[in-house]
Amino acid sequence: MVYFLKESPFGDDVYVVVMNDTKDINKKMSELYKKANGDIAVVVLTGEEYKSFETLLQEKGERLY
């Protein structure tokens, strides 16, 4: 899952990537940078960490995919 947050505890204009399986992280991050068209701020959360931020992401974030 990928969320975009205009304002968050992680900073402003941040992409939050939730990774349950990290084996393809390089490919997934490369795709995200290409879609964003430039330098971006990224926070990567594991599935376990996501549980702590799930409400914030669903309420304030825009789920991209």
Short mmCIF file of N, CA, C and O in Angstrom, two decimals, residues 14 20 43:
data_model
loop_
_atom_site.label_atom_id
_atom_site.label_comp_id
_atom_site.label_asym_id
_atom_site.label_seq_id
_atom_site.Cartn_x
_atom_site.Cartn_y
_atom_site.Cartn_z
N VAL A 14 4.53 13.68 2.28
CA VAL A 14 5.27 12.43 2.48
C VAL A 14 4.49 11.26 1.90
O VAL A 14 3.28 11.17 2.05
N ASN A 20 4.71 -5.45 3.49
CA ASN A 20 4.57 -6.69 4.23
C ASN A 20 5.68 -7.66 3.87
O ASN A 20 6.12 -8.45 4.67
N VAL A 43 8.48 7.30 3.77
CA VAL A 43 8.56 6.57 5.03
C VAL A 43 8.11 5.15 4.72
O VAL A 43 7.07 4.95 4.10
#
